[in-house]
Short mmCIF file of C-alpha atoms and ligand atoms in Angstrom, two decimals:
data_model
loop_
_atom_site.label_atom_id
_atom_site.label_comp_id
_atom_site.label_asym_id
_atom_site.label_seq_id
_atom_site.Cartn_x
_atom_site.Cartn_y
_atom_site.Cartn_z
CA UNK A 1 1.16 -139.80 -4.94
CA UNK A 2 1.26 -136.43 -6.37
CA UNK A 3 -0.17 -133.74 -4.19
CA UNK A 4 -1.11 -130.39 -5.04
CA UNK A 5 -1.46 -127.48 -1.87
CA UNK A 6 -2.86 -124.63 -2.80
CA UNK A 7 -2.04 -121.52 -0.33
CA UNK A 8 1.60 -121.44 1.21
CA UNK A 9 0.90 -119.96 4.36
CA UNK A 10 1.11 -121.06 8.04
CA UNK A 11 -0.73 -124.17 7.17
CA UNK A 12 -0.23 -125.04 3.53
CA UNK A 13 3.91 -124.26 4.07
CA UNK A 14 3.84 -126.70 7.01
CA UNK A 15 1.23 -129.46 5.74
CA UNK A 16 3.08 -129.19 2.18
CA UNK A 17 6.40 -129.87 3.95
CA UNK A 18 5.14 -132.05 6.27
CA UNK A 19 3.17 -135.06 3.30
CA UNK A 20 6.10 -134.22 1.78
CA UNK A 21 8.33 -136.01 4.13
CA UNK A 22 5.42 -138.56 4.18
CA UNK A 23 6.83 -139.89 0.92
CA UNK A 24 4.35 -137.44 -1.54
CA UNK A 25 5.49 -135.54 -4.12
CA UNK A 26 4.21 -131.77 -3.43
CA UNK A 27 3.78 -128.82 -5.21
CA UNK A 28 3.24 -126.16 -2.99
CA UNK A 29 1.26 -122.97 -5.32
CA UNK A 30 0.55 -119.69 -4.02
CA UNK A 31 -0.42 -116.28 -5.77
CA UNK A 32 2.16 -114.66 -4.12
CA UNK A 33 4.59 -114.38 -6.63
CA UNK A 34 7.19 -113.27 -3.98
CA UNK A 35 6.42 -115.38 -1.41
CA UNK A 36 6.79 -118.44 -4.33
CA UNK A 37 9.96 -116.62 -5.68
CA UNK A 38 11.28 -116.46 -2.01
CA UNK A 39 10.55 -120.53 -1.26
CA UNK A 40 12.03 -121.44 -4.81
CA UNK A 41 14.99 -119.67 -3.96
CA UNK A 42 15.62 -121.57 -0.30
CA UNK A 43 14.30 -118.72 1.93
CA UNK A 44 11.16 -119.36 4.48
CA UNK A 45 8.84 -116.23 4.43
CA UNK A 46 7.61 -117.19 8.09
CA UNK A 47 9.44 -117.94 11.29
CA UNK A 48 8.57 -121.84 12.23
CA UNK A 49 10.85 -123.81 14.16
CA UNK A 50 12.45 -127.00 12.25
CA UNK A 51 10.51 -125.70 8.97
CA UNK A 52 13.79 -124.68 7.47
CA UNK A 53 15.46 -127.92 7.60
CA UNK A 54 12.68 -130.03 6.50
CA UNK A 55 11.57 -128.00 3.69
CA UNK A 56 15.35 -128.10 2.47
CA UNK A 57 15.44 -131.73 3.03
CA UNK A 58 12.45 -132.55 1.38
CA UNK A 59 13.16 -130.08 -1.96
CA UNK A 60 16.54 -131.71 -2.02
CA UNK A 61 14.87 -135.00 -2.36
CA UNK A 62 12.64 -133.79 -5.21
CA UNK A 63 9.67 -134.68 -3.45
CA UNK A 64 8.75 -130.70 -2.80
CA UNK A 65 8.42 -127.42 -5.09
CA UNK A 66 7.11 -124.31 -5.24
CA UNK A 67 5.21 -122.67 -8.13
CA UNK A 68 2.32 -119.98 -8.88
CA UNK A 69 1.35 -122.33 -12.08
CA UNK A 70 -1.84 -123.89 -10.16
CA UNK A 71 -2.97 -125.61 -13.78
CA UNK A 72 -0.10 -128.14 -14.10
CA UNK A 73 0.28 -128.35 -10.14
CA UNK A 74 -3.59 -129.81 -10.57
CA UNK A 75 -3.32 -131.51 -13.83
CA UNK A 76 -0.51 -133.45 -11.71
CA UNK A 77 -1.72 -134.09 -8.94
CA UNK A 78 -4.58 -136.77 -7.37
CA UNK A 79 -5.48 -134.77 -4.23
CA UNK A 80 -5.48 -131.14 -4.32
CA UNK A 81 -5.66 -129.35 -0.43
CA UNK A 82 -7.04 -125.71 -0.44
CA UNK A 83 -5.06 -123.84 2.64
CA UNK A 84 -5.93 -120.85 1.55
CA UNK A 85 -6.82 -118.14 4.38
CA UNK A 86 -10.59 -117.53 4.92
CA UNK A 87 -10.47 -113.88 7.46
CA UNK A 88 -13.46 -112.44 9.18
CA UNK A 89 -14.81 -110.00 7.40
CA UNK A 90 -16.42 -106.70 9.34
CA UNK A 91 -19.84 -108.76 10.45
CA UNK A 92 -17.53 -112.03 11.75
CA UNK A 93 -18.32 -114.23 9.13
CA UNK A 94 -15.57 -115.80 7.35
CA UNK A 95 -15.17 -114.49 3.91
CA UNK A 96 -15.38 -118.06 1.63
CA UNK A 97 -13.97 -115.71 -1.65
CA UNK A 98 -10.58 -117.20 -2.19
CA UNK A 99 -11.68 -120.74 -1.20
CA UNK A 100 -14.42 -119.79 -3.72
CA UNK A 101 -11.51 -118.97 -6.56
CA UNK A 102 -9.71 -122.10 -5.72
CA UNK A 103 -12.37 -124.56 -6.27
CA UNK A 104 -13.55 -122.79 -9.40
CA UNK A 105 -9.89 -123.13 -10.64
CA UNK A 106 -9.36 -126.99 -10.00
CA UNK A 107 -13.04 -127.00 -12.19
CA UNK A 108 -11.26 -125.41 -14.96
CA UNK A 109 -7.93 -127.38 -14.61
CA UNK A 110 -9.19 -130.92 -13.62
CA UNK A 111 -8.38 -133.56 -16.08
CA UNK A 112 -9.57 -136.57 -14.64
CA UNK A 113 -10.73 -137.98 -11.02
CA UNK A 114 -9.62 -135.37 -7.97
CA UNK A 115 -9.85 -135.89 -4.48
CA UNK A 116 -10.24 -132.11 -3.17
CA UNK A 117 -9.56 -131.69 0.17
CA UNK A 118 -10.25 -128.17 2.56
CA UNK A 119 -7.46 -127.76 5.09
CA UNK A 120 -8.58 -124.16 5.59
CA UNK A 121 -11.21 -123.60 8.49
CA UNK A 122 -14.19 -123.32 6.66
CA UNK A 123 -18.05 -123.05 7.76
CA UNK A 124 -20.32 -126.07 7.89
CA UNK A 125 -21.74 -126.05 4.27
CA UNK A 126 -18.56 -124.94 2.37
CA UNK A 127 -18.01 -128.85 0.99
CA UNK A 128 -21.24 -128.60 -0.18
CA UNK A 129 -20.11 -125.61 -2.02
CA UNK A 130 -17.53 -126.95 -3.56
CA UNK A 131 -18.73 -129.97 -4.44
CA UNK A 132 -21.72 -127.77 -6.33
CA UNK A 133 -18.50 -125.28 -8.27
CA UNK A 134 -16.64 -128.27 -9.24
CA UNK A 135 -20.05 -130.48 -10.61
CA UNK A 136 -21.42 -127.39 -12.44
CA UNK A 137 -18.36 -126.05 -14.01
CA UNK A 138 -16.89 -129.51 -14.93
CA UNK A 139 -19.09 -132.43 -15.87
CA UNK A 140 -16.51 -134.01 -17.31
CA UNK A 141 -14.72 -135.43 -14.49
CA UNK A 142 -15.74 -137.24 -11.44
CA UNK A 143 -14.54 -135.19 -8.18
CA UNK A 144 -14.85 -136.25 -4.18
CA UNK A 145 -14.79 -133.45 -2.03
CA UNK A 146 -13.04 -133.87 1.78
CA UNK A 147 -13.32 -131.85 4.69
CA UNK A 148 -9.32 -132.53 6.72
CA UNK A 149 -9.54 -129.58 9.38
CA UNK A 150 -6.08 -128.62 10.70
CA UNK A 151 -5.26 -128.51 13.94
CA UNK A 152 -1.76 -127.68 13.86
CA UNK A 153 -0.37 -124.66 16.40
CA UNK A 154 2.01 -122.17 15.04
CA UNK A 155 5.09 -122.09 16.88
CA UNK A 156 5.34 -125.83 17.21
CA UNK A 157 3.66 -126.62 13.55
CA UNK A 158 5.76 -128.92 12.30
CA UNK A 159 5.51 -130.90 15.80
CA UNK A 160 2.22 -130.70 15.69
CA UNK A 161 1.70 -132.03 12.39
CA UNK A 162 3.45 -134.66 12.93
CA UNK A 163 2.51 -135.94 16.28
CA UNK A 164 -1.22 -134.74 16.33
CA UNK A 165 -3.83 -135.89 18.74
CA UNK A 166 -6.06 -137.09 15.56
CA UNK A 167 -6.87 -136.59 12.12
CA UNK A 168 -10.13 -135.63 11.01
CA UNK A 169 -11.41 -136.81 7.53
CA UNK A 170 -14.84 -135.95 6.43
CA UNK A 171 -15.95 -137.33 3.05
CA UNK A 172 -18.72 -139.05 1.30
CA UNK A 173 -17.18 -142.13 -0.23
CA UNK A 174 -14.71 -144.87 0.39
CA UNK A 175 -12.67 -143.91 -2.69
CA UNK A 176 -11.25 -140.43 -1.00
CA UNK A 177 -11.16 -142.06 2.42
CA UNK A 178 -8.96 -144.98 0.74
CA UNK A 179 -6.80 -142.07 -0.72
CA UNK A 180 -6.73 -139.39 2.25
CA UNK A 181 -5.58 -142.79 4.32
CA UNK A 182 -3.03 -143.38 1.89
CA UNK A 183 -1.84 -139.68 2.25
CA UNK A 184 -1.62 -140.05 6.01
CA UNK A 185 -0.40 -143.68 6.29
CA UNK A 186 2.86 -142.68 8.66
CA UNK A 187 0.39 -141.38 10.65
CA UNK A 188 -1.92 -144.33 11.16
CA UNK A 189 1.29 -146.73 11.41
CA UNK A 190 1.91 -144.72 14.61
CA UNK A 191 -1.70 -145.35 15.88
CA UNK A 192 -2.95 -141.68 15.65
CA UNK A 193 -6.68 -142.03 16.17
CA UNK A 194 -8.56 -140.90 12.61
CA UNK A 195 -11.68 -139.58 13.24
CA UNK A 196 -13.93 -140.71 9.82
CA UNK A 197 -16.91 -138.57 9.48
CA UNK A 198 -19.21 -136.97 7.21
CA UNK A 199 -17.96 -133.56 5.75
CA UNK A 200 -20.58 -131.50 7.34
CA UNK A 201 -19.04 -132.86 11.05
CA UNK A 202 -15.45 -132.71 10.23
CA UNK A 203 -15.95 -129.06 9.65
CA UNK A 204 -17.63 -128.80 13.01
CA UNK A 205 -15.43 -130.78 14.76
CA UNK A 206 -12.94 -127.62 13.94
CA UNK A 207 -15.08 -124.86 14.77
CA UNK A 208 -16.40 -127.16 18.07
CA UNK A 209 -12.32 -127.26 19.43
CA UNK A 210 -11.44 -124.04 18.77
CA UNK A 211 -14.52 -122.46 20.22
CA UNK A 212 -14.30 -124.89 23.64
CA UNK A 213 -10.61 -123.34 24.18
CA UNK A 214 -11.44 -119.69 23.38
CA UNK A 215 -14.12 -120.27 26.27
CA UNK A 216 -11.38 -122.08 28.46
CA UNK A 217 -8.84 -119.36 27.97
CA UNK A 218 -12.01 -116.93 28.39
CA UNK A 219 -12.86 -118.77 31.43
CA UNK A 220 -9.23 -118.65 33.50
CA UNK A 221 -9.21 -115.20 31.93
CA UNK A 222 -12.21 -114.23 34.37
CA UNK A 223 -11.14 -116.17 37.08
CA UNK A 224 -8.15 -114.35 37.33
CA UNK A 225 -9.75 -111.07 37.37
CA UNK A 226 -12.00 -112.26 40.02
CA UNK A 227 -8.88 -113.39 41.82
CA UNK A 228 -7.35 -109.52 41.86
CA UNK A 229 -10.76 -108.49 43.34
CA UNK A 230 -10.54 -110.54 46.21
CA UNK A 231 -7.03 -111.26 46.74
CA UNK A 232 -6.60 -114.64 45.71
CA UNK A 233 -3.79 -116.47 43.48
CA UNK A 234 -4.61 -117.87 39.99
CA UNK A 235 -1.69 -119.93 39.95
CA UNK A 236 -3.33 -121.66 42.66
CA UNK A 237 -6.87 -121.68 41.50
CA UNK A 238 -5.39 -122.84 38.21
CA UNK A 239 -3.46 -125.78 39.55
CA UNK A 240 -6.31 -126.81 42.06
CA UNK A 241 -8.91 -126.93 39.51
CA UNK A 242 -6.59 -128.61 36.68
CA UNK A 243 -5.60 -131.69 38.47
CA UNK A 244 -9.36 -132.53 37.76
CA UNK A 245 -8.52 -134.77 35.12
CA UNK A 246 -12.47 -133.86 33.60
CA UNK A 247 -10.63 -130.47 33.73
CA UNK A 248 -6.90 -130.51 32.93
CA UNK A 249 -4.54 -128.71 33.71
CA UNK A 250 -4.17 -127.01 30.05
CA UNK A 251 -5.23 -124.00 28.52
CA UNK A 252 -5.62 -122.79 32.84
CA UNK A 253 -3.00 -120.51 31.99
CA UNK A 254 -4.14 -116.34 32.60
CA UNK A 255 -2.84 -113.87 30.33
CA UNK A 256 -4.22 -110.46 28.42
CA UNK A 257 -6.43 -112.50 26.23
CA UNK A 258 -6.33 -114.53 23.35
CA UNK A 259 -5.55 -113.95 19.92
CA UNK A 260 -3.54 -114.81 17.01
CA UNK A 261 -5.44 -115.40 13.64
CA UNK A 262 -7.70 -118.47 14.72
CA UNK A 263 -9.65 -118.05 18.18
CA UNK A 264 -10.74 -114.74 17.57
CA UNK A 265 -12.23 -115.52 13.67
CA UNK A 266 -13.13 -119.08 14.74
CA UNK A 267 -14.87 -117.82 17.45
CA UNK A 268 -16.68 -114.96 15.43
CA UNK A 269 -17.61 -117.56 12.79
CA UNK A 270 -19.36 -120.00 14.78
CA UNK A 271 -21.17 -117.56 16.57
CA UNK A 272 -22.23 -116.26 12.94
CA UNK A 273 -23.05 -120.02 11.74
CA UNK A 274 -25.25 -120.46 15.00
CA UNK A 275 -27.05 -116.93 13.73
CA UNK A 276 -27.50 -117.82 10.14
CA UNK A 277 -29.08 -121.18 11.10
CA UNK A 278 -31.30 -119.57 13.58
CA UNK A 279 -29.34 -120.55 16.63
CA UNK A 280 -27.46 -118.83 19.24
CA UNK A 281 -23.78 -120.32 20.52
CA UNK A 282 -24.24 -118.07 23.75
CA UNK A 283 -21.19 -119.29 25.63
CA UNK A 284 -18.87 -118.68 22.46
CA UNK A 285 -20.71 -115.07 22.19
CA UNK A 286 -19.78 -114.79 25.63
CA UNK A 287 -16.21 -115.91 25.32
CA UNK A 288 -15.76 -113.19 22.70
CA UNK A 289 -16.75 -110.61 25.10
CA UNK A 290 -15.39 -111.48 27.78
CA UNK A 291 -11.65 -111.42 25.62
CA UNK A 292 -12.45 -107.77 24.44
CA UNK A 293 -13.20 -107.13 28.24
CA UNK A 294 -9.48 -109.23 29.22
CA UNK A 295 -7.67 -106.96 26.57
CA UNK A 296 -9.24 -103.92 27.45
CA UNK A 297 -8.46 -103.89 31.01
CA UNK A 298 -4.60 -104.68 30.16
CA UNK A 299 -3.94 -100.86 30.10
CA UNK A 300 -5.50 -100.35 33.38
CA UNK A 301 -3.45 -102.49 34.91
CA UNK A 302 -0.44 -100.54 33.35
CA UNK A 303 -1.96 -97.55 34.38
CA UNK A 304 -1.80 -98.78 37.99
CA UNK A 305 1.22 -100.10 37.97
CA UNK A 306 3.21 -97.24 36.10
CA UNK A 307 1.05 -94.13 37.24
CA UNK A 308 -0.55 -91.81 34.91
CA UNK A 309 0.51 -92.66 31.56
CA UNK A 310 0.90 -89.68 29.50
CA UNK A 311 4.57 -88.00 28.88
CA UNK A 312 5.95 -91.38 30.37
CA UNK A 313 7.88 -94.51 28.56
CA UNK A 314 7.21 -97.69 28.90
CA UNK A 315 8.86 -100.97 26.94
CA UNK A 316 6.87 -103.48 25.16
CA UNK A 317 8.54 -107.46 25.49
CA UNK A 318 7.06 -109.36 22.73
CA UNK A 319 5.00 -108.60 19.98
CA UNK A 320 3.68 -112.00 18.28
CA UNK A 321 0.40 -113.28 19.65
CA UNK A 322 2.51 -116.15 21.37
CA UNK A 323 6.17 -117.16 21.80
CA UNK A 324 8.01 -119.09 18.76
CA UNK A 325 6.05 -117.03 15.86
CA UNK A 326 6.06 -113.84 14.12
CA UNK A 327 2.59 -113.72 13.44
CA UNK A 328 0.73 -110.46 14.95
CA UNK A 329 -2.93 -110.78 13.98
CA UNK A 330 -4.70 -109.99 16.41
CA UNK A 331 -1.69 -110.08 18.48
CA UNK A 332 -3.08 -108.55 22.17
CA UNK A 333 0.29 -106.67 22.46
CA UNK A 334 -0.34 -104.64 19.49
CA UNK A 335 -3.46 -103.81 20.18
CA UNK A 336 -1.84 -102.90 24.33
CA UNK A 337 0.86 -100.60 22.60
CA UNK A 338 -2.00 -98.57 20.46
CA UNK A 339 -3.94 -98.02 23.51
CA UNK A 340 -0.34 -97.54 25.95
CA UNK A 341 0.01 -94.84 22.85
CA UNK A 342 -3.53 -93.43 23.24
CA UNK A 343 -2.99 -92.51 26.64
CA UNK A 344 0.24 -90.09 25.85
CA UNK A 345 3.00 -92.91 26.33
CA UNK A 346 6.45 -93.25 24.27
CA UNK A 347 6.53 -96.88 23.51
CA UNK A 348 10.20 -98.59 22.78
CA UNK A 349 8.97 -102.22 21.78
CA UNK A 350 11.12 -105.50 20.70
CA UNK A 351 10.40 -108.89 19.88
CA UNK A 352 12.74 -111.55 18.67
CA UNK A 353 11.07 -112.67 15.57
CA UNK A 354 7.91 -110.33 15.13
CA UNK A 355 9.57 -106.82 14.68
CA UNK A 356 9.50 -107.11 10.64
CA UNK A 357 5.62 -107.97 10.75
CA UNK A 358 4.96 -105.38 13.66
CA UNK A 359 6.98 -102.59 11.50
CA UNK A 360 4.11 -102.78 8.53
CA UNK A 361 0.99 -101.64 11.51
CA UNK A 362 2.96 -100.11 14.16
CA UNK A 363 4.01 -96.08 13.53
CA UNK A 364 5.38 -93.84 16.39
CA UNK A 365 7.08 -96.59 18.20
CA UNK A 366 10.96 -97.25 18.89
CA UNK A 367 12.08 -100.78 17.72
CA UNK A 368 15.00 -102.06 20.11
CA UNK A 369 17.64 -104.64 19.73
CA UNK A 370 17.10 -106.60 22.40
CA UNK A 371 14.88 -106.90 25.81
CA UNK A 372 18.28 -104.38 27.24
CA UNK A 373 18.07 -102.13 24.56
CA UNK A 374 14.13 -101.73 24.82
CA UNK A 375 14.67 -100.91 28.54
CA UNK A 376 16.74 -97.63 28.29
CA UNK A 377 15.04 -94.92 29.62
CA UNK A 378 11.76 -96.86 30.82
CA UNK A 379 9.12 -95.57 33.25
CA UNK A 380 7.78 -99.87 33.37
CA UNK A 381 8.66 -102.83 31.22
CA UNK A 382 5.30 -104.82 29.98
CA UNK A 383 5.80 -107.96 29.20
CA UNK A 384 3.55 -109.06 26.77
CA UNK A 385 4.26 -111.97 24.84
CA UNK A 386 6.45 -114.95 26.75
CA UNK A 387 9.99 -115.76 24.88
CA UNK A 388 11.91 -118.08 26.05
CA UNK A 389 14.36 -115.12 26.16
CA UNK A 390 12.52 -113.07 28.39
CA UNK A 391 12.32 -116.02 31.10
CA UNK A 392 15.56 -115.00 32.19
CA UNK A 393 16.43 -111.51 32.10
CA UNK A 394 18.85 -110.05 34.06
CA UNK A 395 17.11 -107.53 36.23
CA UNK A 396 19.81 -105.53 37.63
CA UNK A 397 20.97 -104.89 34.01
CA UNK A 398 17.40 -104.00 32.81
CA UNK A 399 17.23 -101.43 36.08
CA UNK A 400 20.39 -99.76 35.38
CA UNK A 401 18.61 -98.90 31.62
CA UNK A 402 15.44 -97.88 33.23
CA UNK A 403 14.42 -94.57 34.81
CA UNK A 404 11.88 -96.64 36.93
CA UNK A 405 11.68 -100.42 38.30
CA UNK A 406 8.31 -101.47 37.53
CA UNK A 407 7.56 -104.76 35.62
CA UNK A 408 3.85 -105.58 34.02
CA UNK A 409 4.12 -109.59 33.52
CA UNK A 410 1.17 -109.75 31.61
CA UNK A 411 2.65 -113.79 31.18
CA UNK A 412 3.05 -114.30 34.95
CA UNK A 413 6.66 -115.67 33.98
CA UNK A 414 8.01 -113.95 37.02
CA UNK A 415 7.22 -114.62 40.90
CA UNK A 416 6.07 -111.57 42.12
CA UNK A 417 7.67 -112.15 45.94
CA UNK A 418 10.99 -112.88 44.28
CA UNK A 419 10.79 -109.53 42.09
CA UNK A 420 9.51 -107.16 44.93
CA UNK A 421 13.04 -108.85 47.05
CA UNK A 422 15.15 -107.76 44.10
CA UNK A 423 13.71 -104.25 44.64
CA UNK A 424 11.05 -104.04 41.57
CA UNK A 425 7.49 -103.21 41.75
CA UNK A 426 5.44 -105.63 40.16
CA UNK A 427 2.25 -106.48 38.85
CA UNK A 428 1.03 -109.92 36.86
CA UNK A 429 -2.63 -111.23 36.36
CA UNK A 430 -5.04 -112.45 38.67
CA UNK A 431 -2.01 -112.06 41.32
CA UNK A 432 -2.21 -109.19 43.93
CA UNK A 433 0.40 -107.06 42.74
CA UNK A 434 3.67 -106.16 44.82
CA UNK A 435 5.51 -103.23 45.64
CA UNK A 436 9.57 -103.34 45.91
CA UNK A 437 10.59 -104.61 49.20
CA UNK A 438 7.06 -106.37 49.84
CA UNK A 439 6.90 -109.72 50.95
P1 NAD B 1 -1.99 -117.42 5.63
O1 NAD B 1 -2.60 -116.10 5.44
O2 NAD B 1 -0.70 -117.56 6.34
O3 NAD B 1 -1.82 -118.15 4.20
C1 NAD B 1 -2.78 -118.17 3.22
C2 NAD B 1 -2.07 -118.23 1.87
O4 NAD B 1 -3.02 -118.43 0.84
C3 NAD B 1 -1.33 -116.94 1.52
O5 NAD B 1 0.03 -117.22 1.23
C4 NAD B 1 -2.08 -116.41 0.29
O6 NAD B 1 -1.24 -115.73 -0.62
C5 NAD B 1 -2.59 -117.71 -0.30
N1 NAD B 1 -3.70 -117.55 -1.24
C6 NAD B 1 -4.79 -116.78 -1.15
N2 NAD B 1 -5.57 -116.92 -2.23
C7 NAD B 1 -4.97 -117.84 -3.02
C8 NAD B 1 -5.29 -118.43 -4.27
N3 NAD B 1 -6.40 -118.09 -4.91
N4 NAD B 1 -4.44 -119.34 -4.79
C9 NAD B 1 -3.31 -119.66 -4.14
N5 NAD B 1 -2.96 -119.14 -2.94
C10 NAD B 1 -3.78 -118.24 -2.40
O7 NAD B 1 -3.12 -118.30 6.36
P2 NAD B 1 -2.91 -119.53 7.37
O8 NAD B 1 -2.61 -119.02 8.72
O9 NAD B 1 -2.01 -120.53 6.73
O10 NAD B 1 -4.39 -120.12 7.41
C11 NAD B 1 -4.97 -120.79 6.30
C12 NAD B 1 -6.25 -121.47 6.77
O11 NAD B 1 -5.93 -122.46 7.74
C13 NAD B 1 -7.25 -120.54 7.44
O12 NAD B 1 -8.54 -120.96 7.10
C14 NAD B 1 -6.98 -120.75 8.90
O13 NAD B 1 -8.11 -120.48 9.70
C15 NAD B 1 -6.65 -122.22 8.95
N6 NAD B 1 -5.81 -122.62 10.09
C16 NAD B 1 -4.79 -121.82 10.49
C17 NAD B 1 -3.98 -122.23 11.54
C18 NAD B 1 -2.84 -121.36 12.01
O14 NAD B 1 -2.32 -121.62 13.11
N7 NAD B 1 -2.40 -120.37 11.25
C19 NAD B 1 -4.22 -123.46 12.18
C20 NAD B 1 -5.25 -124.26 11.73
C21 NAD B 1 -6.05 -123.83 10.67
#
């Protein structure tokens, strides 16, 4: 089947790739003409682990391309996927305008029956949308309009995609639930549970998820604070309520709030769908608040840690919103080193994949080589985002860089009895902190 994605991003790279190596033949289109130029000519413009390799595979078999001409990508193709990015805009809601240009550009193209399918997080009503573009600008041709959420997590994308816990297919009639099956057959040999709904509940079902682990995340987030008030141990709290399997142990994990480019604009959206429909989603509201409130009390805790702040320096770990990417929206490091910058602090800042992205919002700051490099001269290390490279760092080297031997685990990688032993002070979340030599 010939399959046409439209938006090469974080989703529409991966889920391109990934029906690629389903057996489809896929023509990936994006108006970037470098990022197209950049994919044509072998290169991946994000860092994904395992993308590399399968995209190469796949092109070499001739069942993937890339290309900006969306007209003969659709004219091609039987189901076209829009992937395209839909950000907040300034009141929260999700701005619908290039998801808007697709649609009315697969009108214009179509040339016969199209299945068109919105991988893109969209509101509850934005099939209906479509479906009312594509009728009214092209009564020629018959159209069925799908609603196939994406669940995928960057970092582990392509693992994700294609082990996921479900697929969710919202449509209208048999004919596009015959084809989307078709699409996703690998998947249903393995017994992946499809969830077969009506459009206007598949794009729920997205909003729903992402919303219930904002307020998780949200939820450990305050625990942990609670925990620093009264001397308690989220690690333990975490652990003890977890292994309630109604609970589970995921998503239990503390940190300086979430971010990336989903939970925070999910989270803003379906508070604004509850609004526009004359609802409230209080506990999502709620969530939101309390992440500002998590993020905003990460300098504090620096502050504490490291003493006043001004005139001193202090080294960022990690810049992505989470390990294994180099995507920085909403990234809570970025937003730590503006306020770490705010209070009169040099900041000397590395990441392993992120630095390029971070370069393009972050002035003032020193990029380093490496964790070692970052260190030199340091009042306190933060770190902010958890590598697998910074699991391991070699303390005594780090010390010898720095002018102080303070550590900010704003991860909890490290065990706060083990790096007061080795002679550092240290602080983590919802953990009472420890000063060198403490037991
Ligand atoms: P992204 O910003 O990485 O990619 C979007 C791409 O769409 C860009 O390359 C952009 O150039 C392209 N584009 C915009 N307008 C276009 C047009 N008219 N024609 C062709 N291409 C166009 O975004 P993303 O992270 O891949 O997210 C895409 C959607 O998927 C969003 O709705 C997002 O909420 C959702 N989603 C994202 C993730 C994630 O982890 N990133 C996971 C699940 C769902």
């Amino acid at each position: 089947m010939n399959i046409c994605m439209v938006g090469t991003g974080y989703v529409g790279l991966v889920t391109g790739t990934c029906l690629a190596d389903f057996g489809m033949h896929v023509v990936c289109v994006d108006v970037d003409e470098q990022k197209v130029r950049l994919l044509q000519s072998g290169e991946i413009p994000i860092y994904e682990p395992g993308l590399e390799e399968l995209v190469a595979k796949n092109e070499r078999a001739g069942r993937l391309s890339f290309s900006t001409d969306l007209k003969t990508a659709v004219e091609s193709a039987l189901a076209i996927f829009i992937a395209v990015g839909t950000p907040p805009r300034s009141d929260g809601s999700p701005d619908l305008s290039f998801v808007r240009q697709v649609a009315e550009s697969i009108a214009d193209h179509a040339n016969g029956y199209k299945v068109v399918v919105t991988k893109s997080t969209v509101p509850t009503g934005t099939g209906k949308m479509i479906e009312e573009i594509l009728r009214g600008r092209n009564g020629r041709h018959e159209f069925s309009v799908v609603s196939n959420p994406e669940f995928l997590r960057e970092g582990s994308a392509v693992a994700d995609f294609l082990r996921p816990d479900r697929v969710v297919i919202g449509a209208r009639d048999e004919r596009a639930i015959e084809v989307m099956k078709e699409i996703y057959s690998p998947l249903y040999l393995i017994e992946t549970p499809f969830v077969i709904t009506d459009v206007e509940s598949a794009e729920m079902i997205k909003y729903a998820s992402n919303g219930f682990l904002a307020v998780k995340i949200s939820f450990i987030n305050e625990v942990a604070e609670l925990c620093e008030r009264i001397g308690a141990d989220v690690h333990a709290v975490a652990r003890g309520m977890g292994l309630d399997r109604r609970i589970g142990p995921k998503f239990l994990h503390p940190g300086p709030g979430f971010g990336g480019s989903c939970f925070p604009k999910d989270t803003h959206a379906v508070a604004d769908i509850a609004r526009q429909v004359g609802g409230r989603f209080e506990i999502i509201e709620a969530a939101i608040s309390a992440n500002e409130r998590t993020k905003s009390r990460m300098i504090d805790k620096i502050e504490a840690a490291a003493g006043p702040l001004g005139g001193r320096t202090i080294g960022v770990l990690g810049l992505s919103f989470k390990p294994e990417t180099d995507d920085i929206r909403e990234s809570p490091a970025i937003r730590i080193i503006g306020d770490l910058r705010g209070r009169g602090a040099t900041v000397r800042v590395y990441d392993p994949a992120a630095a390029e992205n971070a370069r393009r919002v972050l002035d003032g700051v020193a990029f380093a080589e490496d964790a070692y490099d970052c260190a030199k001269g340091c009042d306190a290390l933060v770190l902010a985002t958890e590598w697998n490279e910074f699991r391991a760092l070699d303390f005594e080297a780090l010390a010898a860089a720095m002018s102080g031997r303070v550590l900010v685990d704003l991860r909890n990688v490290y065990d706060p009895g083990e790096m007061a032993a080795a002679g550092w002070s240290y602080s983590g979340v919802g953990r009472r902190p420890v000063e060198k030599g403490e037991r």
